[in-house]
mmCIF file of C-alpha atoms in Angstrom:
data_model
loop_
_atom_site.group_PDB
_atom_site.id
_atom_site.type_symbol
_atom_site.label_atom_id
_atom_site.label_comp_id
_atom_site.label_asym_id
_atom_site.label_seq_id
_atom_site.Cartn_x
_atom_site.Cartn_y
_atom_site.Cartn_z
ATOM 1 C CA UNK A 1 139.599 27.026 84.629
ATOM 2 C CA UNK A 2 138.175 26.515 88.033
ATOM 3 C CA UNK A 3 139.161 30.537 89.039
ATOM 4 C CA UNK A 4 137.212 31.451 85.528
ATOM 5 C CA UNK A 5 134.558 29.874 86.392
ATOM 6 C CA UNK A 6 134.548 30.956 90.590
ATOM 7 C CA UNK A 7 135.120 34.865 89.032
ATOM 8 C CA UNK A 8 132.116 34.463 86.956
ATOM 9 C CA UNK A 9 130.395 33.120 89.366
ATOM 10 C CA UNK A 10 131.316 36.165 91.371
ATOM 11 C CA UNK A 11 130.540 38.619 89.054
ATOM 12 C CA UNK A 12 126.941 36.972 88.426
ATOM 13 C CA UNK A 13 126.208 36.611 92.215
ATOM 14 C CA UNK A 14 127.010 40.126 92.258
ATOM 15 C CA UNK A 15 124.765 40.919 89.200
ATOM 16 C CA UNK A 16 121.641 38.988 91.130
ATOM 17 C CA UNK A 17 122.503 41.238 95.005
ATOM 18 C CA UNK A 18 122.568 44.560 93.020
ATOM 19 C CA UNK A 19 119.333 43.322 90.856
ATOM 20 C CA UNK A 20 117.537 42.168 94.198
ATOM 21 C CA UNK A 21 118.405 45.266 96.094
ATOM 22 C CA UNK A 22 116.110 48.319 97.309
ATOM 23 C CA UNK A 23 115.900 50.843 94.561
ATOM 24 C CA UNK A 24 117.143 54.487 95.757
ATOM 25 C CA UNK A 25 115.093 56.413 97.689
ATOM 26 C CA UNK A 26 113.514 59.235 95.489
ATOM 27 C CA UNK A 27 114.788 62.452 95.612
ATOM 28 C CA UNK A 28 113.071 65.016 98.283
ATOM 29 C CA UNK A 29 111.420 68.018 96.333
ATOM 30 C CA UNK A 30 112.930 71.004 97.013
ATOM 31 C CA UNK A 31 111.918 73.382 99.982
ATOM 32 C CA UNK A 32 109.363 75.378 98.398
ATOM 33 C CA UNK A 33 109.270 79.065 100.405
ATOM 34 C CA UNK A 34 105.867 79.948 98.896
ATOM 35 C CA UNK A 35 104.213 76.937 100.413
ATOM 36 C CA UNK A 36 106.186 77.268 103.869
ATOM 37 C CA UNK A 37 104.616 80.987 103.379
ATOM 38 C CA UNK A 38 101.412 80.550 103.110
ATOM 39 C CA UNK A 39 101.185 77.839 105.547
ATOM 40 C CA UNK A 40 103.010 80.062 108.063
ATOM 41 C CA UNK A 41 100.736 83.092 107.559
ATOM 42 C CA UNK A 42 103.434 85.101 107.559
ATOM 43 C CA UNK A 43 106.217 86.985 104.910
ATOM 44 C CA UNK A 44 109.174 87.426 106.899
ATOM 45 C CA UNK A 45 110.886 90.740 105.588
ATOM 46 C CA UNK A 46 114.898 91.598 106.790
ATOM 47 C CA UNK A 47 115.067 95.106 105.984
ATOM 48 C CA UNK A 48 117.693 97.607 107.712
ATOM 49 C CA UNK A 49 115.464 100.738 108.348
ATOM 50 C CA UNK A 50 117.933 103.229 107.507
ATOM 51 C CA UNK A 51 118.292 103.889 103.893
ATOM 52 C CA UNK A 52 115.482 106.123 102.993
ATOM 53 C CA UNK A 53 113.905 106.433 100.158
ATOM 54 C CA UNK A 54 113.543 102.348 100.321
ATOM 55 C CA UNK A 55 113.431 101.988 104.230
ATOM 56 C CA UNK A 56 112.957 103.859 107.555
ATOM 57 C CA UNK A 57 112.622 102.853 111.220
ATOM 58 C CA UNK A 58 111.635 105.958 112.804
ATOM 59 C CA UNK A 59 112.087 106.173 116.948
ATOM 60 C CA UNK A 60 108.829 104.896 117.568
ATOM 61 C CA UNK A 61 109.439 102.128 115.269
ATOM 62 C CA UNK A 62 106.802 102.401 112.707
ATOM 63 C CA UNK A 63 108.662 101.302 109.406
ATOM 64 C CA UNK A 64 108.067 102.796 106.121
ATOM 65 C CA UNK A 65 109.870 103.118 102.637
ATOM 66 C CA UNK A 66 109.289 102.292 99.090
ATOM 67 C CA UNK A 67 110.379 98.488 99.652
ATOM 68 C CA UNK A 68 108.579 98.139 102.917
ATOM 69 C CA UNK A 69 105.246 99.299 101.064
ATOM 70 C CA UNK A 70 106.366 96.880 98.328
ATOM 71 C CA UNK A 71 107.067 94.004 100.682
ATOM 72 C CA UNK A 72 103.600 94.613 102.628
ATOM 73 C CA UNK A 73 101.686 94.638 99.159
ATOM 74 C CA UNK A 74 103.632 90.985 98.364
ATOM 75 C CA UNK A 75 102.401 89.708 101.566
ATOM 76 C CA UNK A 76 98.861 91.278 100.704
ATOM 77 C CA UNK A 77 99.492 88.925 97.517
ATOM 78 C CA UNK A 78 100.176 86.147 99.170
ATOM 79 C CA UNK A 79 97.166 86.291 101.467
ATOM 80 C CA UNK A 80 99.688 86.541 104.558
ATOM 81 C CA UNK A 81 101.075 89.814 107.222
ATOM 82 C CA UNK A 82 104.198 90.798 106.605
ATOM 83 C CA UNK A 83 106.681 91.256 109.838
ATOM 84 C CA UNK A 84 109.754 93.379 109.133
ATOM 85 C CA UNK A 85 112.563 92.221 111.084
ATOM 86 C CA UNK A 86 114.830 94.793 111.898
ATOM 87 C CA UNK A 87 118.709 93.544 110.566
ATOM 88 C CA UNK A 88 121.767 95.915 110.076
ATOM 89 C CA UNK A 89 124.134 96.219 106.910
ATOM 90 C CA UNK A 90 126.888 93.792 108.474
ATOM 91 C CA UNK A 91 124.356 91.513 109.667
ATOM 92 C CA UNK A 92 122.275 91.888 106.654
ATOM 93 C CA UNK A 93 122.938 87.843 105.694
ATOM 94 C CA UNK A 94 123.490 86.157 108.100
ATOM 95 C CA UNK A 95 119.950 87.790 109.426
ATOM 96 C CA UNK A 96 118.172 87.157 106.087
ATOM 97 C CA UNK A 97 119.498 83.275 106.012
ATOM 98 C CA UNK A 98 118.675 82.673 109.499
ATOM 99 C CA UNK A 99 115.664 84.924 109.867
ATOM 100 C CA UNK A 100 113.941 85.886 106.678
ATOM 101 C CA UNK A 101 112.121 84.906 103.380
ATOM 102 C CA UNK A 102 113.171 88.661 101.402
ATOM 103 C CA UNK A 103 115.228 91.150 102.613
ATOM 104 C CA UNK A 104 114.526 94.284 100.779
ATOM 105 C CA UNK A 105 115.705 98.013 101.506
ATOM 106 C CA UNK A 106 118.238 99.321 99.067
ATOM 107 C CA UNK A 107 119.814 96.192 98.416
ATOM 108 C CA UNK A 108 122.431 96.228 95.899
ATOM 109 C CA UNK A 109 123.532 93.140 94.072
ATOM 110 C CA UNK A 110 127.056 92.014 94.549
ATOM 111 C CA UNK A 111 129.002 88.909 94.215
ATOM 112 C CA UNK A 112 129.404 88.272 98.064
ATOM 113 C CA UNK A 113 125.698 88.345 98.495
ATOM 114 C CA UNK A 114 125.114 86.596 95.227
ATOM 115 C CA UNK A 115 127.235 83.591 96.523
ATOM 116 C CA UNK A 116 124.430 83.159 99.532
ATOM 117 C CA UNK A 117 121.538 84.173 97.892
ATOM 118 C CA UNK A 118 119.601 84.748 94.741
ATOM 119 C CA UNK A 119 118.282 88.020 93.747
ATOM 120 C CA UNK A 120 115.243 88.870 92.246
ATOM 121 C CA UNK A 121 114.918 90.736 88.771
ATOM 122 C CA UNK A 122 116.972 93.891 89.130
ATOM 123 C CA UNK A 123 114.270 97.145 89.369
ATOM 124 C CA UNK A 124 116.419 100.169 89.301
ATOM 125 C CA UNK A 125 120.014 100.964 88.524
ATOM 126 C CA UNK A 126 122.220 103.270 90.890
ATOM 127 C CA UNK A 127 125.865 104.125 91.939
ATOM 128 C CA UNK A 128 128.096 105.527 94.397
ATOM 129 C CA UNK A 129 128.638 109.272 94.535
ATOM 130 C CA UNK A 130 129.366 112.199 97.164
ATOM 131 C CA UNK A 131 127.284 114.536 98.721
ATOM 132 C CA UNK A 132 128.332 117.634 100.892
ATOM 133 C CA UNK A 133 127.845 120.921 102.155
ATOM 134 C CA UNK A 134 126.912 122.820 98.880
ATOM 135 C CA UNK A 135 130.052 125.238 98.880
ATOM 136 C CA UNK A 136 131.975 122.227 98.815
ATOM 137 C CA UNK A 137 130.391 120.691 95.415
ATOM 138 C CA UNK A 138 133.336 121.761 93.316
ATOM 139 C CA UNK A 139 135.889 120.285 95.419
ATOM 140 C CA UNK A 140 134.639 116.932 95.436
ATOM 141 C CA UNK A 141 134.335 115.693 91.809
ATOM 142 C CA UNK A 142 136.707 113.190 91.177
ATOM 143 C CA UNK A 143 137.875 110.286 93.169
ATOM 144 C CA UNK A 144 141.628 111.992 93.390
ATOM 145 C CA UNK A 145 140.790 115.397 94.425
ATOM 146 C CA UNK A 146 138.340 113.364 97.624
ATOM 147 C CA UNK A 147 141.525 111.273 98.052
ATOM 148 C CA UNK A 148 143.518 113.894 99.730
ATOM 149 C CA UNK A 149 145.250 113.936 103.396
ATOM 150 C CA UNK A 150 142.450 116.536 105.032
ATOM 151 C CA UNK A 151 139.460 115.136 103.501
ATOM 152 C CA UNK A 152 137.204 113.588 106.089
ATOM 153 C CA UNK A 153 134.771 110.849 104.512
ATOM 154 C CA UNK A 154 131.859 109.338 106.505
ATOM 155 C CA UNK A 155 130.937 105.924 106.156
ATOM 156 C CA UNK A 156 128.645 103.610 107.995
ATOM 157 C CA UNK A 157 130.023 100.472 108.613
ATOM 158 C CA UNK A 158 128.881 97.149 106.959
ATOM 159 C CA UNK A 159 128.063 97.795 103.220
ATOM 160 C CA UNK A 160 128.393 98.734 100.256
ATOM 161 C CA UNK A 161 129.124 102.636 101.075
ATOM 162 C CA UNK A 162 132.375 101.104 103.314
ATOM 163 C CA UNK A 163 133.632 98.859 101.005
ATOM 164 C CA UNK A 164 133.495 101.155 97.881
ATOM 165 C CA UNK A 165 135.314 103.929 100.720
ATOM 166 C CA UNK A 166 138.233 101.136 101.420
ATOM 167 C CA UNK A 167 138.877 100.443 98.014
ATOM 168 C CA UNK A 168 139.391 103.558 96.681
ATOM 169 C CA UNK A 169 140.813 105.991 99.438
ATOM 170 C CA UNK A 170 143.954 105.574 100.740
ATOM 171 C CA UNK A 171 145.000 109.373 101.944
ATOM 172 C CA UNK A 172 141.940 110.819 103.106
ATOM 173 C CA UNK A 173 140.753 109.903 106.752
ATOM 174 C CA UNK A 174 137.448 107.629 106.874
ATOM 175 C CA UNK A 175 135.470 108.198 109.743
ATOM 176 C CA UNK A 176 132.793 105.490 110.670
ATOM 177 C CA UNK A 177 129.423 106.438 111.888
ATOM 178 C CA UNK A 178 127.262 103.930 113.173
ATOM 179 C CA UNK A 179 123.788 105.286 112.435
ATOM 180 C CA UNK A 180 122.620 105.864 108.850
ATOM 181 C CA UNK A 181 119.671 107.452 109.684
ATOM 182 C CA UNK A 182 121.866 110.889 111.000
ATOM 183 C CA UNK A 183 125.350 110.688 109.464
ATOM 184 C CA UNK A 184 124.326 112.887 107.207
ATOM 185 C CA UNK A 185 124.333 115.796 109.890
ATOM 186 C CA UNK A 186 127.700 115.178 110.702
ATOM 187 C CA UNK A 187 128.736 116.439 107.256
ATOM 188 C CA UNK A 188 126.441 119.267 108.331
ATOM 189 C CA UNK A 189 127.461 120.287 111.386
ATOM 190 C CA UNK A 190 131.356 119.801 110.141
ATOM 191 C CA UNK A 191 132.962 116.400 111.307
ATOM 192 C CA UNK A 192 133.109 115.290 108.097
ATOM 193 C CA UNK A 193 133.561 116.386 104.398
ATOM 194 C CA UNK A 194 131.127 114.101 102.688
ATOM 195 C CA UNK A 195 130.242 111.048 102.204
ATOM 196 C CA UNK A 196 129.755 108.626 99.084
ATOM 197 C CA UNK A 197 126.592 106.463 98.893
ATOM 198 C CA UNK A 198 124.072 105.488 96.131
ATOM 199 C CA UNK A 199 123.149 108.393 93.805
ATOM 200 C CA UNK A 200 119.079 108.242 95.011
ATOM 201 C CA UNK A 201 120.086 108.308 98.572
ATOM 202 C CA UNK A 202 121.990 111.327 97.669
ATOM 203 C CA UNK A 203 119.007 113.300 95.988
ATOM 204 C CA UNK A 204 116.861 112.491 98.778
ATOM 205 C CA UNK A 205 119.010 113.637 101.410
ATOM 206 C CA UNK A 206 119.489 116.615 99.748
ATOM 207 C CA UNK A 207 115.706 117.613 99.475
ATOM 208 C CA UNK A 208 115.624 117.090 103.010
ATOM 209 C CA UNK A 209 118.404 119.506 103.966
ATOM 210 C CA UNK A 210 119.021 122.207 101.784
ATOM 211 C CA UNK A 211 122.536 122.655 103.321
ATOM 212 C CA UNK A 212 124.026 119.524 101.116
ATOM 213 C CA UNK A 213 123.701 119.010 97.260
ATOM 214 C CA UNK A 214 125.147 115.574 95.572
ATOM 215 C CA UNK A 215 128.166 115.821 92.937
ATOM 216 C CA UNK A 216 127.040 114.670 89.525
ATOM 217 C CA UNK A 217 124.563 112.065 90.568
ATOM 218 C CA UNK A 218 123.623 111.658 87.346
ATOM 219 C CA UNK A 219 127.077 110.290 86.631
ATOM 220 C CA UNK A 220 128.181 107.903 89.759
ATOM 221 C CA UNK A 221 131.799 106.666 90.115
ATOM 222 C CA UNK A 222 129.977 102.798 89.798
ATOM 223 C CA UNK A 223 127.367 101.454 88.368
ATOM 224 C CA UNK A 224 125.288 98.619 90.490
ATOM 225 C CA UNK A 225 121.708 97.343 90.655
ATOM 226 C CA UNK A 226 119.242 97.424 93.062
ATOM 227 C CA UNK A 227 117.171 93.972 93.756
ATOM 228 C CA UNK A 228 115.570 91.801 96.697
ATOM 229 C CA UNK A 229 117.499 88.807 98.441
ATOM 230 C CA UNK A 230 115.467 85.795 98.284
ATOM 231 C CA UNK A 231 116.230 82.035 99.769
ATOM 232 C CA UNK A 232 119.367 80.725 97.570
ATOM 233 C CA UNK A 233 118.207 77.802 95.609
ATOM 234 C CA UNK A 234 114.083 78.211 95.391
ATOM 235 C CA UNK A 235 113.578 79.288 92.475
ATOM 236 C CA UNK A 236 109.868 79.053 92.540
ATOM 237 C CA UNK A 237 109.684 81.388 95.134
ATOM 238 C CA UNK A 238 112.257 83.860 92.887
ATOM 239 C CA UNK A 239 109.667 83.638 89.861
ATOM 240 C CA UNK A 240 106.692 84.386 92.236
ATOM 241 C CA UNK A 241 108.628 87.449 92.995
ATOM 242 C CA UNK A 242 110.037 88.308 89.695
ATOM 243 C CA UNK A 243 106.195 87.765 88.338
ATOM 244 C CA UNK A 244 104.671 90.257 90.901
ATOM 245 C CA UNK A 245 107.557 92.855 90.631
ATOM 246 C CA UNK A 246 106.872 92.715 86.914
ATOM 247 C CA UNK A 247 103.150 93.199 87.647
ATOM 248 C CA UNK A 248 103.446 96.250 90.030
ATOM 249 C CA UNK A 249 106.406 98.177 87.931
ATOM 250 C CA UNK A 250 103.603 98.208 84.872
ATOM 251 C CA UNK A 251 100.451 98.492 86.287
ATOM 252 C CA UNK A 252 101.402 101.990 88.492
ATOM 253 C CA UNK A 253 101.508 100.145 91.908
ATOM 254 C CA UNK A 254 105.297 100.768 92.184
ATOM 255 C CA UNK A 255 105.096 104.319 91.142
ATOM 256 C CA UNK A 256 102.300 105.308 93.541
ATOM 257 C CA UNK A 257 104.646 103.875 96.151
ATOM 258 C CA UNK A 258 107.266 105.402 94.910
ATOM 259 C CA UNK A 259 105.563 108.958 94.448
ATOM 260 C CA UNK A 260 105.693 109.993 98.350
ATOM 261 C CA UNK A 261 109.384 109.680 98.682
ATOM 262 C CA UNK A 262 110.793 110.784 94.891
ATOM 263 C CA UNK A 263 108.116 112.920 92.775
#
């Protein structure tokens, strides 16, 4: 009887410390990017400069693109600058986590990004397709006749373009070019074949040289969708930018953007 009563006693005294103890300290709100924002003065945008229509670095390094004007209107927003910070497709998140509040430019959503990030609403669908010389167009319309021993296909290292290359060819050579912004003249001047990359990349490379023309662009080997990286886990922030894109893509802002680089 005495050990009943000494393990009740127990139990009780234990009752009174947990009773008598601090409470838990309250949970810490969440980081909350619009505030950090605003207080900073500044948008912080990760954008790779090389994927035109959405973004261009030109040699003097004045930026421009249909996301950089939409990330500079945001900031405008916001009451804040925006600074573009210059990032590359392999670096592209490690950058934006280290370095960044948005990364915009052409970014397609994938599971690998998802898994560090959130996106924002999707704003345009796309998908991989090729573009070459023009005489060429008829050669290049299915994944098997581009997988060929012979067939020369450019990628540039880092993103989507290279990983959709890997996956699917195993006979034809892939050649890696580091710079974006020209590989497209090395299909032109004949060191490679073509190269497969998102369908509106294709049409706008092909307005600007009249040499290359894009197989069926209308119907891409993929289908994918095109959205901003934002900081994984704030979703305040994300609805802030989900609101405005919903804002500019109905009252004409987006399209007046969008009307120097596409018609």
């Amino acid at each position: 009887m005495r050990w009943v009563k000494f393990g009740i006693g127990l139990v009780m005294a234990a009752a009174v410390t947990v009773g008598c103890s601090a409470p838990p300290p309250a949970p810490q709100p969440a980081p909350n990017r619009l505030q950090e924002v605003e207080q900073r003065g500044e948008l912080r945008v990760c954008s790779t400069g090389d994927y035109r229509p959405f973004t261009y670095r030109d040699a003097a390094g004045a930026w421009s693109g249909i996301d950089i004007d939409v990330a500079r209107d945001m900031a405008t927003k916001l009451g804040v600058r925006a600074t573009i910070v210059p990032t590359t497709w392999k670096t592209l998140l490690d950058d934006f986590v280290a370095r960044c509040d948005i990364a915009v430019g052409g970014v397609s959503v994938t599971l690998e990004r998802a898994q560090q990030a959130f996106f924002s609403t999707s704003f345009g669908v796309d998908g991989k397709t090729p573009i070459t010389r023009c005489e060429n167009v008829s050669r290049f319309q299915t994944l098997e006749q581009i997988d060929q021993p012979g067939v020369r296909a450019v990628v540039n290292p880092g993103g989507t373009n290279e990983k959709f290359a890997k996956q699917n060819l195993e006979r034809a050579t892939i050649v890696e070019h580091p710079d974006n912004n020209t590989i497209f003249q090395q299909i032109i001047d004949g060191h490679a074949d073509l190269m497969m990359t998102d369908a509106s990349e294709t049409r706008w490379q092909a307005r600007q040289h009249p040499e290359l023309c894009p197989v069926h662009p209308d119907q891409p080997f993929t289908f994918a969708e095109k959205a901003y990286l934002l900081p994984q886990g704030d979703v305040a922030f994300q609805q802030w930018v989900d609101h405005y894109l919903d804002i500019v893509r109905n009252d004409g802002t987006y399209q007046r953007f969008a009307a120097p680089w596409i018609g």
